[in-house]
Short mmCIF file of C-alpha atoms and ligand atoms in Angstrom, two decimals:
data_model
loop_
_atom_site.label_atom_id
_atom_site.label_comp_id
_atom_site.label_asym_id
_atom_site.label_seq_id
_atom_site.Cartn_x
_atom_site.Cartn_y
_atom_site.Cartn_z
CA MET R 21 -22.45 15.91 41.23
CA LEU R 22 -23.75 19.07 39.63
CA ASP R 23 -20.23 20.46 39.71
CA TYR R 24 -18.94 17.46 37.76
CA VAL R 25 -21.60 18.03 35.10
CA LYS R 26 -20.66 21.71 34.94
CA ILE R 27 -16.97 20.86 34.59
CA ALA R 28 -17.73 18.29 31.87
CA LEU R 29 -19.91 20.78 29.97
CA ALA R 30 -17.24 23.46 30.31
CA LEU R 31 -14.60 21.05 28.95
CA ILE R 32 -16.83 20.08 26.02
CA ALA R 33 -17.54 23.74 25.28
CA PHE R 34 -13.83 24.48 25.45
CA TYR R 35 -13.04 21.58 23.07
CA VAL R 36 -15.73 22.66 20.60
CA PHE R 37 -14.54 26.27 20.70
CA LYS R 38 -10.89 25.26 20.26
CA THR R 39 -11.78 22.96 17.38
CA TYR R 40 -13.85 25.71 15.78
CA LEU R 41 -10.91 28.14 16.01
CA GLY R 42 -8.60 25.50 14.54
CA TYR R 43 -11.08 24.89 11.72
CA ARG R 44 -11.26 28.64 10.93
CA ARG R 45 -7.47 28.85 11.01
CA ALA R 46 -7.16 25.85 8.67
CA ILE R 47 -9.58 27.43 6.19
CA LYS R 48 -7.65 30.70 6.34
CA SER R 49 -4.34 28.89 5.82
CA ILE R 50 -5.56 27.55 2.47
CA HIS R 51 -7.13 30.90 1.50
CA ASP R 52 -10.54 29.21 1.58
CA HIS R 53 -9.75 27.36 -1.63
CA PRO R 54 -12.95 25.56 -2.77
CA GLY R 55 -13.44 21.97 -1.68
CA TYR R 56 -14.81 19.68 1.00
CA ARG R 57 -15.71 20.97 4.45
CA SER R 58 -16.48 17.94 6.50
CA PHE R 59 -16.27 16.47 9.98
CA TYR R 60 -14.26 13.43 8.90
CA TYR R 61 -12.20 12.70 5.80
CA THR R 62 -11.93 9.16 4.62
CA ALA R 63 -10.52 7.11 1.84
CA ASN R 64 -11.31 3.81 3.47
CA ARG R 65 -13.49 0.85 2.78
CA LEU R 66 -15.75 1.10 5.81
CA LEU R 67 -16.91 4.67 5.33
CA ARG R 68 -17.43 4.74 1.60
CA LYS R 69 -20.75 6.53 1.66
CA ARG R 70 -20.68 10.30 1.55
CA ILE R 71 -22.69 12.23 4.14
CA PRO R 72 -22.32 15.93 3.25
CA GLY R 73 -20.71 17.88 6.06
CA VAL R 74 -20.02 14.69 8.04
CA VAL R 75 -17.95 12.26 5.98
CA THR R 76 -16.35 12.99 2.61
CA GLY R 77 -16.78 9.36 1.53
CA ASP R 78 -14.42 7.17 -0.49
CA GLN R 79 -12.42 9.76 -2.39
CA THR R 80 -10.17 7.43 -4.22
CA PHE R 81 -12.43 6.20 -6.97
CA HIS R 82 -16.12 5.83 -6.52
CA TYR R 83 -17.27 9.28 -5.79
CA TYR R 84 -15.19 11.49 -7.66
CA LYS R 85 -13.27 10.60 -10.70
CA TYR R 86 -13.57 14.16 -12.03
CA ASP R 87 -17.11 15.07 -10.95
CA ASP R 88 -16.30 16.93 -7.74
CA PHE R 89 -13.59 18.96 -9.44
CA GLU R 90 -16.17 20.02 -11.98
CA ARG R 91 -18.58 20.95 -9.20
CA TYR R 92 -16.04 23.07 -7.31
CA GLY R 93 -14.68 24.61 -10.51
CA TRP R 94 -10.93 23.89 -10.25
CA ASP R 95 -8.69 20.89 -10.80
CA ILE R 96 -7.25 21.29 -7.30
CA LEU R 97 -9.62 20.81 -4.38
CA SER R 98 -9.13 21.42 -0.71
CA ALA R 99 -10.45 19.26 2.11
CA VAL R 100 -10.78 20.70 5.61
CA THR R 101 -11.82 18.18 8.24
CA VAL R 102 -11.92 18.23 12.04
CA ALA R 103 -11.66 14.60 13.15
CA PRO R 104 -9.53 12.97 14.43
CA LYS R 105 -7.80 16.36 14.31
CA VAL R 106 -8.27 19.57 12.38
CA ARG R 107 -6.52 19.21 9.06
CA ALA R 108 -6.35 20.90 5.68
CA ALA R 109 -5.33 18.82 2.69
CA PHE R 110 -5.42 19.13 -1.08
CA ILE R 111 -6.55 16.71 -3.75
CA VAL R 112 -5.13 17.35 -7.17
CA ALA R 113 -6.21 16.21 -10.62
CA ASN R 114 -3.44 18.24 -12.01
CA THR R 115 -0.22 17.43 -13.78
CA ILE R 116 2.14 18.51 -11.04
CA THR R 117 5.16 16.86 -12.64
CA GLU R 118 7.31 19.98 -12.52
CA SER R 119 6.89 20.36 -8.76
CA ARG R 120 6.89 16.68 -7.83
CA THR R 121 10.28 16.95 -6.12
CA ALA R 122 8.57 19.24 -3.59
CA PHE R 123 6.55 16.25 -2.43
CA ARG R 124 7.60 13.27 -0.39
CA LYS R 125 5.86 10.00 0.19
CA PRO R 126 4.28 9.76 3.68
CA VAL R 127 5.77 6.32 4.33
CA GLU R 128 3.98 6.06 7.67
CA LYS R 129 0.78 5.47 5.66
CA TYR R 130 2.27 2.32 4.14
CA ASP R 131 2.70 0.20 7.30
CA VAL R 132 0.45 -2.44 5.83
CA LEU R 133 3.14 -3.16 3.23
CA ALA R 134 5.94 -3.67 5.77
CA PHE R 135 5.10 -7.13 7.16
CA PHE R 136 7.97 -9.02 5.65
CA GLY R 137 10.51 -6.27 6.04
CA LYS R 138 11.56 -2.86 4.74
CA ASN R 139 11.27 -2.52 0.99
CA VAL R 140 11.58 -0.04 -1.87
CA VAL R 141 7.90 0.96 -1.78
CA ILE R 142 7.76 2.00 1.87
CA THR R 143 11.08 3.75 2.39
CA GLU R 144 12.11 7.36 1.84
CA GLY R 145 15.29 9.46 1.66
CA GLU R 146 18.70 7.78 1.78
CA GLU R 147 17.23 4.41 2.70
CA TRP R 148 14.96 4.48 -0.37
CA LYS R 149 17.86 5.55 -2.63
CA ARG R 150 19.85 2.51 -1.50
CA GLN R 151 16.88 0.18 -1.97
CA ARG R 152 16.06 1.63 -5.38
CA ARG R 153 19.73 1.41 -6.52
CA ILE R 154 19.72 -2.29 -5.69
CA THR R 155 16.26 -3.21 -6.99
CA THR R 156 16.21 -1.23 -10.29
CA PRO R 157 18.69 -3.53 -12.12
CA LEU R 158 16.47 -6.55 -11.34
CA PHE R 159 13.91 -5.28 -13.85
CA SER R 160 16.41 -5.63 -16.69
CA GLU R 161 15.81 -6.39 -20.38
CA ARG R 162 16.80 -9.96 -19.55
CA ASN R 163 14.05 -10.20 -16.95
CA ASN R 164 11.57 -8.58 -19.39
CA ARG R 165 12.39 -11.22 -22.00
CA PHE R 166 11.92 -13.86 -19.34
CA VAL R 167 8.50 -12.41 -18.38
CA TRP R 168 7.47 -12.54 -22.03
CA GLU R 169 8.67 -16.13 -22.61
CA GLU R 170 7.24 -17.44 -19.36
CA THR R 171 3.85 -15.77 -19.94
CA VAL R 172 3.67 -17.33 -23.43
CA ARG R 173 4.47 -20.75 -21.93
CA ILE R 174 1.93 -20.32 -19.12
CA MET R 175 -0.84 -19.34 -21.55
CA GLU R 176 -0.03 -22.24 -23.90
CA GLU R 177 -0.22 -24.66 -20.99
CA LEU R 178 -3.52 -23.09 -19.89
CA PHE R 179 -5.00 -23.61 -23.38
CA ASP R 180 -3.70 -27.21 -23.36
CA SER R 181 -5.49 -27.78 -20.05
CA TRP R 182 -8.73 -26.49 -21.64
CA GLY R 183 -8.27 -29.01 -24.50
CA ASP R 184 -10.78 -28.74 -27.33
CA LYS R 185 -13.66 -27.40 -25.23
CA LYS R 186 -15.75 -25.01 -27.32
CA ARG R 187 -16.74 -22.88 -24.35
CA ILE R 188 -15.05 -22.06 -21.06
CA VAL R 189 -17.54 -20.65 -18.57
CA LEU R 190 -16.22 -18.71 -15.60
CA ASP R 191 -18.40 -17.68 -12.71
CA ASP R 192 -15.77 -15.09 -11.87
CA ALA R 193 -12.95 -14.34 -14.33
CA ILE R 194 -10.99 -12.60 -11.57
CA ASP R 195 -9.98 -16.04 -10.22
CA LEU R 196 -8.50 -17.00 -13.59
CA CYS R 197 -6.65 -13.67 -13.90
CA ILE R 198 -5.22 -14.08 -10.38
CA SER R 199 -4.11 -17.63 -11.25
CA ILE R 200 -2.39 -16.40 -14.42
CA ALA R 201 -0.68 -13.55 -12.53
CA LEU R 202 0.45 -15.95 -9.79
CA HIS R 203 1.87 -18.35 -12.39
CA VAL R 204 3.76 -15.43 -13.95
CA ILE R 205 5.07 -14.01 -10.68
CA ALA R 206 6.02 -17.52 -9.52
CA ALA R 207 8.02 -18.09 -12.73
CA ALA R 208 9.46 -14.64 -13.49
CA GLY R 209 9.58 -13.56 -9.86
CA PHE R 210 10.66 -16.77 -8.06
CA GLY R 211 11.90 -19.12 -10.79
CA HIS R 212 9.12 -21.63 -9.86
CA ARG R 213 6.99 -23.24 -12.56
CA PHE R 214 3.46 -24.23 -11.55
CA SER R 215 1.31 -26.68 -13.44
CA TRP R 216 -2.29 -25.93 -14.45
CA ASP R 217 -3.59 -29.46 -14.04
CA THR R 218 -1.42 -31.52 -11.72
CA GLU R 219 -1.81 -31.27 -7.95
CA ALA R 220 0.95 -29.30 -6.26
CA VAL R 221 3.03 -31.36 -3.79
CA VAL R 222 3.88 -30.52 -0.20
CA PRO R 223 7.66 -30.81 0.25
CA PRO R 224 9.07 -32.35 3.48
CA GLY R 225 9.02 -29.92 6.40
CA HIS R 226 6.07 -27.93 4.97
CA GLN R 227 2.34 -27.92 5.51
CA VAL R 228 1.12 -26.33 2.26
CA PRO R 229 2.40 -26.47 -1.33
CA PHE R 230 4.34 -23.35 -2.39
CA LYS R 231 1.60 -22.50 -4.91
CA ASP R 232 -1.09 -22.37 -2.20
CA ALA R 233 1.14 -20.51 0.25
CA LEU R 234 1.80 -17.85 -2.39
CA HIS R 235 -1.88 -17.55 -3.21
CA ILE R 236 -3.23 -17.49 0.35
CA VAL R 237 -0.60 -15.09 1.70
CA SER R 238 -1.08 -12.51 -1.03
CA ARG R 239 -4.89 -12.83 -0.97
CA ASP R 240 -5.51 -12.64 2.78
CA LEU R 241 -2.69 -10.40 3.86
CA PHE R 242 -5.05 -7.93 5.51
CA PHE R 243 -5.64 -10.52 8.31
CA LYS R 244 -2.10 -9.77 9.39
CA LEU R 245 -3.01 -6.12 9.65
CA MET R 246 -6.23 -6.73 11.55
CA PHE R 247 -5.32 -9.35 14.15
CA PRO R 248 -2.45 -10.03 16.60
CA GLU R 249 -0.20 -13.06 16.07
CA TRP R 250 -1.82 -15.26 18.76
CA PHE R 251 -5.31 -14.65 17.35
CA LEU R 252 -4.25 -15.66 13.83
CA LYS R 253 -3.09 -19.02 15.19
CA TRP R 254 -6.11 -19.75 17.38
CA ALA R 255 -8.87 -17.88 15.51
CA PRO R 256 -12.32 -19.55 15.53
CA ILE R 257 -12.52 -18.93 11.75
CA LYS R 258 -10.81 -21.56 9.62
CA LYS R 259 -9.83 -19.13 6.85
CA ILE R 260 -7.78 -17.11 9.34
CA ARG R 261 -6.01 -20.20 10.73
CA VAL R 262 -5.27 -21.38 7.19
CA PHE R 263 -3.74 -17.97 6.49
CA SER R 264 -1.61 -18.19 9.63
CA THR R 265 -0.22 -21.61 8.57
CA ALA R 266 0.36 -20.43 4.99
CA PHE R 267 2.12 -17.29 6.19
CA ALA R 268 4.53 -19.23 8.43
CA ASP R 269 5.14 -21.73 5.62
CA PHE R 270 5.74 -19.00 3.06
CA GLN R 271 8.44 -17.50 5.27
CA LYS R 272 10.04 -20.94 5.54
CA TYR R 273 9.96 -21.31 1.74
CA MET R 274 11.66 -17.94 1.37
CA ILE R 275 14.43 -18.86 3.82
CA GLU R 276 15.03 -22.15 1.99
CA MET R 277 15.02 -20.45 -1.40
CA ILE R 278 17.51 -17.83 -0.26
CA GLU R 279 19.80 -20.57 1.09
CA ASP R 280 19.43 -22.62 -2.12
CA ARG R 281 20.32 -19.68 -4.31
CA LYS R 282 23.32 -18.81 -2.12
CA ARG R 283 24.53 -22.42 -2.24
CA GLU R 284 23.87 -23.11 -5.93
CA GLY R 285 24.54 -19.61 -7.23
CA ILE R 286 22.31 -17.64 -9.56
CA GLU R 287 24.19 -18.22 -12.80
CA GLY R 288 21.75 -18.48 -15.73
CA ARG R 289 18.72 -17.42 -13.65
CA SER R 290 16.65 -14.43 -14.76
CA ASP R 291 13.97 -14.33 -12.06
CA LEU R 292 13.66 -11.34 -9.73
CA PHE R 293 14.19 -13.40 -6.59
CA SER R 294 17.53 -14.89 -7.68
CA ASN R 295 18.78 -11.51 -8.80
CA LEU R 296 17.70 -9.97 -5.53
CA VAL R 297 19.53 -12.65 -3.54
CA GLY R 298 22.54 -12.02 -5.80
CA ALA R 299 22.29 -8.29 -5.06
CA ALA R 300 21.88 -8.94 -1.35
CA THR R 301 25.41 -10.26 -1.09
CA GLY R 302 26.44 -6.75 -2.20
CA ASP R 303 29.74 -4.95 -2.05
CA GLU R 304 32.49 -5.52 0.48
CA ASP R 305 31.69 -2.33 2.37
CA GLY R 306 28.03 -3.33 2.64
CA SER R 307 26.78 -0.26 0.76
CA ASN R 308 24.92 -2.31 -1.81
CA LYS R 309 23.78 -4.98 0.54
CA LEU R 310 20.26 -5.90 1.61
CA THR R 311 19.51 -7.64 4.89
CA PHE R 312 17.47 -10.83 4.98
CA ASP R 313 14.39 -8.83 6.02
CA GLU R 314 14.90 -6.41 3.15
CA VAL R 315 15.17 -9.26 0.63
CA THR R 316 11.92 -10.82 1.86
CA GLY R 317 10.31 -7.36 2.17
CA ASN R 318 10.98 -6.59 -1.49
CA ILE R 319 9.97 -10.02 -2.71
CA PHE R 320 6.71 -9.67 -0.88
CA ILE R 321 6.12 -6.31 -2.58
CA PHE R 322 6.68 -7.83 -6.03
CA LEU R 323 4.25 -10.58 -5.13
CA PHE R 324 1.64 -8.14 -3.90
CA ALA R 325 2.09 -5.97 -7.03
CA GLY R 326 1.28 -9.00 -9.21
CA TRP R 327 -2.34 -8.70 -8.09
CA THR R 328 -2.66 -5.24 -9.68
CA THR R 329 -1.84 -6.80 -13.04
CA ALA R 330 -4.43 -9.52 -12.38
CA TYR R 331 -7.17 -6.98 -11.63
CA THR R 332 -6.25 -4.91 -14.69
CA LEU R 333 -6.50 -8.01 -16.87
CA ALA R 334 -9.90 -8.82 -15.37
CA PHE R 335 -11.19 -5.29 -16.09
CA ALA R 336 -9.73 -5.48 -19.63
CA LEU R 337 -11.57 -8.74 -20.36
CA ALA R 338 -14.79 -7.30 -18.89
CA LEU R 339 -14.51 -4.22 -21.12
CA LEU R 340 -13.83 -6.35 -24.21
CA ALA R 341 -16.88 -8.49 -23.42
CA LEU R 342 -19.05 -5.40 -22.94
CA TYR R 343 -17.80 -3.77 -26.16
CA PRO R 344 -17.68 -6.50 -28.85
CA ASP R 345 -16.83 -3.98 -31.60
CA GLU R 346 -13.63 -3.00 -29.78
CA GLN R 347 -12.88 -6.69 -29.26
CA GLU R 348 -13.36 -7.41 -32.97
CA GLN R 349 -11.03 -4.55 -33.86
CA LEU R 350 -8.37 -5.90 -31.50
CA TYR R 351 -8.82 -9.40 -32.96
CA GLN R 352 -8.41 -8.10 -36.53
CA HIS R 353 -5.27 -6.22 -35.53
CA ILE R 354 -3.81 -9.31 -33.89
CA ARG R 355 -4.66 -11.45 -36.96
CA ALA R 356 -3.16 -8.96 -39.36
CA ALA R 357 -0.13 -8.76 -37.04
CA LEU R 358 -0.60 -4.99 -36.95
CA PRO R 359 1.69 -3.32 -34.45
CA THR R 360 -1.38 -2.16 -32.50
CA GLY R 361 -2.34 -5.81 -31.91
CA GLY R 362 0.68 -6.29 -29.69
CA ASN R 363 0.72 -2.82 -28.14
CA PRO R 364 -0.28 -1.95 -24.59
CA VAL R 365 -3.15 0.15 -26.06
CA MET R 366 -5.91 -2.05 -24.53
CA PHE R 367 -4.00 -2.37 -21.27
CA TYR R 368 -3.50 1.42 -21.08
CA GLU R 369 -7.15 2.25 -21.73
CA THR R 370 -8.12 -0.21 -18.99
CA LEU R 371 -5.61 1.38 -16.61
CA ARG R 372 -6.92 4.84 -17.50
CA LEU R 373 -10.49 3.86 -16.65
CA PHE R 374 -9.59 1.66 -13.67
CA PRO R 375 -6.28 2.78 -12.17
CA PRO R 376 -5.49 0.12 -9.51
CA VAL R 377 -3.83 2.78 -7.35
CA ALA R 378 -6.46 5.50 -7.63
CA GLY R 379 -4.85 8.02 -5.27
CA LEU R 380 -1.22 8.71 -4.36
CA PRO R 381 -0.59 10.33 -0.96
CA LYS R 382 2.19 12.92 -0.73
CA VAL R 383 3.43 15.42 1.85
CA CYS R 384 4.60 18.87 0.79
CA GLU R 385 8.31 19.21 1.64
CA ALA R 386 8.58 23.00 1.26
CA ASP R 387 6.11 25.85 0.80
CA THR R 388 4.95 25.50 -2.80
CA VAL R 389 2.58 27.15 -5.23
CA LEU R 390 0.59 24.95 -7.62
CA GLN R 391 -1.47 26.32 -10.50
CA ALA R 392 -5.08 25.19 -10.55
CA SER R 393 -7.03 25.58 -13.78
CA ASN R 394 -10.70 25.63 -14.66
CA PRO R 395 -12.60 24.66 -17.84
CA ALA R 396 -12.39 28.26 -19.12
CA GLY R 397 -8.59 27.98 -19.04
CA ASP R 398 -8.17 30.43 -16.13
CA LYS R 399 -5.29 29.85 -13.74
CA LEU R 400 -5.37 30.19 -9.99
CA PRO R 401 -2.24 29.98 -7.81
CA VAL R 402 -2.80 27.64 -4.85
CA PHE R 403 -0.39 28.12 -1.97
CA ILE R 404 0.54 24.88 -0.23
CA ARG R 405 2.32 25.05 3.10
CA LYS R 406 5.17 22.74 4.07
CA GLY R 407 3.80 19.64 5.81
CA THR R 408 0.39 19.70 4.07
CA ARG R 409 -0.96 16.38 2.84
CA VAL R 410 -1.61 16.33 -0.92
CA TRP R 411 -3.39 13.48 -2.69
CA ILE R 412 -2.69 13.06 -6.38
CA SER R 413 -5.97 11.67 -7.66
CA THR R 414 -4.98 9.39 -10.49
CA ALA R 415 -8.64 8.57 -11.08
CA ALA R 416 -9.60 12.24 -11.47
CA LEU R 417 -6.60 12.96 -13.71
CA HIS R 418 -7.62 10.04 -15.92
CA TYR R 419 -11.14 11.45 -16.29
CA HIS R 420 -10.03 15.08 -16.72
CA PRO R 421 -12.01 16.42 -19.72
CA GLN R 422 -9.25 18.88 -20.67
CA HIS R 423 -6.87 15.99 -21.27
CA TRP R 424 -9.20 13.21 -22.42
CA GLU R 425 -11.98 13.63 -24.93
CA ASP R 426 -15.19 11.90 -23.84
CA PRO R 427 -13.33 10.59 -20.76
CA HIS R 428 -15.97 8.07 -19.61
CA ALA R 429 -15.96 6.26 -22.96
CA PHE R 430 -13.95 3.09 -23.52
CA LYS R 431 -11.76 3.97 -26.52
CA PRO R 432 -8.46 2.07 -26.69
CA SER R 433 -7.61 3.90 -29.93
CA ARG R 434 -7.05 7.12 -27.96
CA PHE R 435 -3.65 5.66 -27.09
CA LEU R 436 -2.61 5.53 -30.73
CA GLY R 437 -0.64 8.50 -31.98
CA ASN R 438 -0.34 11.47 -29.66
CA TRP R 439 -1.83 11.15 -26.21
CA PRO R 440 -1.33 13.25 -23.06
CA ARG R 441 1.39 11.33 -21.28
CA GLU R 442 1.48 13.73 -18.33
CA ALA R 443 -2.21 13.00 -17.62
CA PHE R 444 -1.70 9.22 -17.43
CA MET R 445 -0.34 8.13 -14.06
CA PRO R 446 -1.42 4.55 -13.25
CA PHE R 447 2.22 3.72 -12.50
CA SER R 448 2.82 6.98 -10.63
CA GLY R 449 5.64 9.06 -12.15
CA GLY R 450 8.96 10.78 -11.63
CA LEU R 451 11.53 9.28 -9.30
CA ARG R 452 9.02 7.04 -7.50
CA ALA R 453 7.49 5.59 -10.65
CA CYS R 454 6.60 1.89 -10.66
CA LEU R 455 9.57 -0.42 -11.17
CA GLY R 456 7.39 -3.26 -12.50
CA ARG R 457 5.71 -1.26 -15.26
CA ARG R 458 7.34 -3.11 -18.15
CA PHE R 459 6.89 -6.42 -16.31
CA SER R 460 3.12 -5.93 -16.08
CA GLU R 461 2.74 -4.40 -19.55
CA LEU R 462 4.45 -7.36 -21.18
CA GLU R 463 2.38 -9.81 -19.17
CA GLY R 464 -0.80 -7.90 -20.11
CA ILE R 465 0.03 -7.80 -23.82
CA VAL R 466 0.84 -11.52 -24.01
CA VAL R 467 -2.25 -12.64 -22.05
CA LEU R 468 -4.71 -10.46 -23.96
CA THR R 469 -3.20 -11.18 -27.38
CA MET R 470 -3.12 -14.95 -26.85
CA LEU R 471 -6.61 -15.10 -25.35
CA ILE R 472 -8.34 -12.89 -27.91
CA SER R 473 -6.65 -14.61 -30.86
CA ARG R 474 -8.15 -17.96 -29.74
CA TYR R 475 -11.37 -17.06 -27.91
CA LYS R 476 -14.23 -14.61 -28.15
CA VAL R 477 -14.91 -13.13 -24.71
CA GLU R 478 -18.55 -12.69 -23.71
CA ILE R 479 -20.47 -11.88 -20.55
CA LYS R 480 -21.81 -15.07 -18.96
CA GLU R 481 -25.62 -14.99 -19.14
CA GLU R 482 -27.33 -15.54 -15.79
CA SER R 483 -31.13 -15.88 -15.51
CA ARG R 484 -31.30 -13.66 -12.43
CA PHE R 485 -30.10 -10.70 -14.49
CA PHE R 486 -32.44 -11.35 -17.39
CA GLY R 487 -33.89 -8.15 -18.91
CA GLU R 488 -31.25 -5.76 -17.55
CA THR R 489 -30.31 -2.80 -19.77
CA PHE R 490 -26.78 -2.32 -21.13
CA GLU R 491 -26.10 0.41 -18.55
CA GLN R 492 -27.25 -1.84 -15.67
CA ARG R 493 -25.09 -4.66 -16.96
CA LYS R 494 -22.08 -2.39 -17.37
CA LYS R 495 -22.51 -1.09 -13.84
CA ARG R 496 -22.77 -4.63 -12.46
CA ILE R 497 -19.81 -6.07 -14.37
CA LEU R 498 -17.50 -3.12 -13.73
CA SER R 499 -18.37 -2.54 -10.07
CA ALA R 500 -15.29 -2.44 -7.86
CA THR R 501 -14.11 -1.89 -4.31
CA SER R 502 -11.31 0.49 -3.47
CA PHE R 503 -9.06 -0.83 -0.70
CA ILE R 504 -5.30 -0.34 -1.08
CA THR R 505 -5.88 -1.16 -4.73
CA LEU R 506 -9.00 -1.04 -6.87
CA THR R 507 -10.48 -4.53 -6.91
CA PRO R 508 -13.25 -5.68 -9.27
CA ASP R 509 -16.20 -7.24 -7.42
CA ARG R 510 -17.22 -10.10 -9.75
CA ILE R 511 -16.79 -10.62 -13.49
CA PRO R 512 -18.75 -13.60 -14.88
CA LEU R 513 -17.46 -14.37 -18.39
CA GLN R 514 -17.37 -17.07 -21.02
CA PHE R 515 -14.71 -17.71 -23.61
CA VAL R 516 -16.01 -19.13 -26.91
CA ARG R 517 -13.43 -20.82 -29.17
CA ARG R 518 -12.95 -19.02 -32.47
CA SER R 519 -13.28 -21.28 -35.50
C1 LIG G 609 -0.87 -3.00 -13.55
C2 LIG G 609 0.13 -3.23 -12.75
C3 LIG G 609 0.78 -2.22 -11.84
C4 LIG G 609 0.39 -0.95 -11.50
C5 LIG G 609 -0.84 -0.19 -11.95
C6 LIG G 609 1.39 -0.43 -10.59
C7 LIG G 609 1.33 0.84 -10.02
C8 LIG G 609 2.27 1.36 -9.16
C9 LIG G 609 2.18 2.65 -8.52
C10 LIG G 609 1.03 3.62 -8.65
C11 LIG G 609 3.29 2.81 -7.77
C12 LIG G 609 3.62 4.00 -6.86
C13 LIG G 609 3.08 3.68 -5.49
C14 LIG G 609 3.24 4.78 -4.49
O1 LIG G 609 4.08 5.66 -4.66
O2 LIG G 609 2.53 4.73 -3.49
C15 LIG G 609 4.11 1.63 -7.93
C16 LIG G 609 5.33 1.44 -7.35
C17 LIG G 609 6.06 0.27 -7.47
N1 LIG G 609 5.72 -0.85 -8.21
FE1 LIG G 609 4.09 -1.07 -9.37
N2 LIG G 609 2.36 -1.37 -10.41
C18 LIG G 609 2.04 -2.48 -11.15
C19 LIG G 609 2.74 -3.65 -11.24
C20 LIG G 609 3.93 -3.89 -10.62
C21 LIG G 609 4.67 -5.14 -10.67
C22 LIG G 609 4.20 -6.38 -11.44
C23 LIG G 609 5.78 -4.98 -9.90
C24 LIG G 609 6.89 -5.96 -9.60
C25 LIG G 609 6.97 -7.17 -10.03
C26 LIG G 609 5.76 -3.62 -9.38
C27 LIG G 609 6.73 -3.07 -8.58
C28 LIG G 609 6.69 -1.80 -8.04
C29 LIG G 609 7.72 -1.28 -7.16
C30 LIG G 609 8.96 -2.01 -6.70
C31 LIG G 609 7.32 0.04 -6.82
C32 LIG G 609 8.04 1.02 -5.88
C33 LIG G 609 8.88 2.03 -6.62
C34 LIG G 609 9.49 3.06 -5.67
O3 LIG G 609 8.84 3.49 -4.73
O4 LIG G 609 10.65 3.42 -5.90
N3 LIG G 609 4.62 -3.01 -9.83
N4 LIG G 609 3.46 0.75 -8.80
#
């Protein structure tokens, strides 16, 4: 027995020693560049809290924006961690545009986005090139115009459904923003028009209306990641079973829609789905062809991306309610039909403060040197070995004091005139930049312009928060959770009709 204990202790000692050597080697390999030294590195929802030396905490938004870079002195940080294996990585708040080709997307980190099939977001190399070549033309000027027209229609119908009510009180404005975004993606993405006030019907052969299937699938997708197929079907929790039914039904809808479009043709249709089905038929030699799984995979990605626009709209409304002077200025610009009234200025400032994708993972493709800088303007070459993981911290870049004056302040006007384009990356950049950027910008402009021209947005007063200071209120209203994308927690608002 004693021998077993001795062997176990010897093995543990060996493991600790080996890990220690690996840790020293990792530190040496990055020339001991300043940064985190911790047992475990995390950017996940469960281990958000930082425990110095043990867990780095949620890096993507909450902890660091720019603060840690300031603390360590440079706009490139290292992170050396030992579990689950010894690893050295870098986190950059640095405009690495010129060397971006040296970095590839670690697609293995994106499994969660592969449920419906391979798509343009989760592929790399030749496969990505083919996907991108086929999907880029979908986001054409014609589709942009369609997004604009459909969003105007959807907002007009929403106001009709509110009738002449003086005040619309929302316990959580995120629900409204998600509904708007789903209406837009249904129309401009799928060619389906939803109604605000009539009950959706269940077509023969289905169990849920398309509207509900779309909503449930995109909202609860993480169930698919967490549980096996059989559990989803038989889970003791109703919400999970409802998801399972909606998921199966959504796939059925997609199959039917693909068959419909193939049968009826896509002539005169401007929605993404029809164009994607059109593209899927491809060239004779199959080079421009998508498989069924790839069509559904891409459609699912467009659907999922619609939520980022919804969250951005919710943050934008929250900011306007918290800063009535900024709201008044926007209103006056809209009324005077000033170009700034219809610009993405508000949308951009919201995306700067709350980038939905707060960190972009990359892998270094070849040995590279990046230049770190400090507030004094000094430069420091940082050597990055091939295969090293590098996180571009969009959040930190957006709060970088060298690029943005008073970076924590909400100042939409900073986007008028000259602004540092290279330090604004909510849509990523370079070759892998967001394909739906114009789609979401147009949607954002139309929704905000139409809402603010008709209603004043205010925070909903709730007795339980009586007596809170402005800072407490701001913290409560703008609190958010970072998981895949940055999601606001709860935004209680009221819209008061302008006279
Ligand atoms: C506020 C709204 C949005 C934001 C902030 C946003 C942000 C981003 C970011 C950061 C990426 C790069 C992701 C990565 O490399 O890991 C991306 C890629 C992408 N986005 Fe968006 N997005 C938005 C809306 C949309 C919409 C509405 C669509 C489609 C309808 C869309 C379609 C795509 C596609 C297809 C890609 C993949 C491009 C590629 O890898 O080649 N996005 N987006």
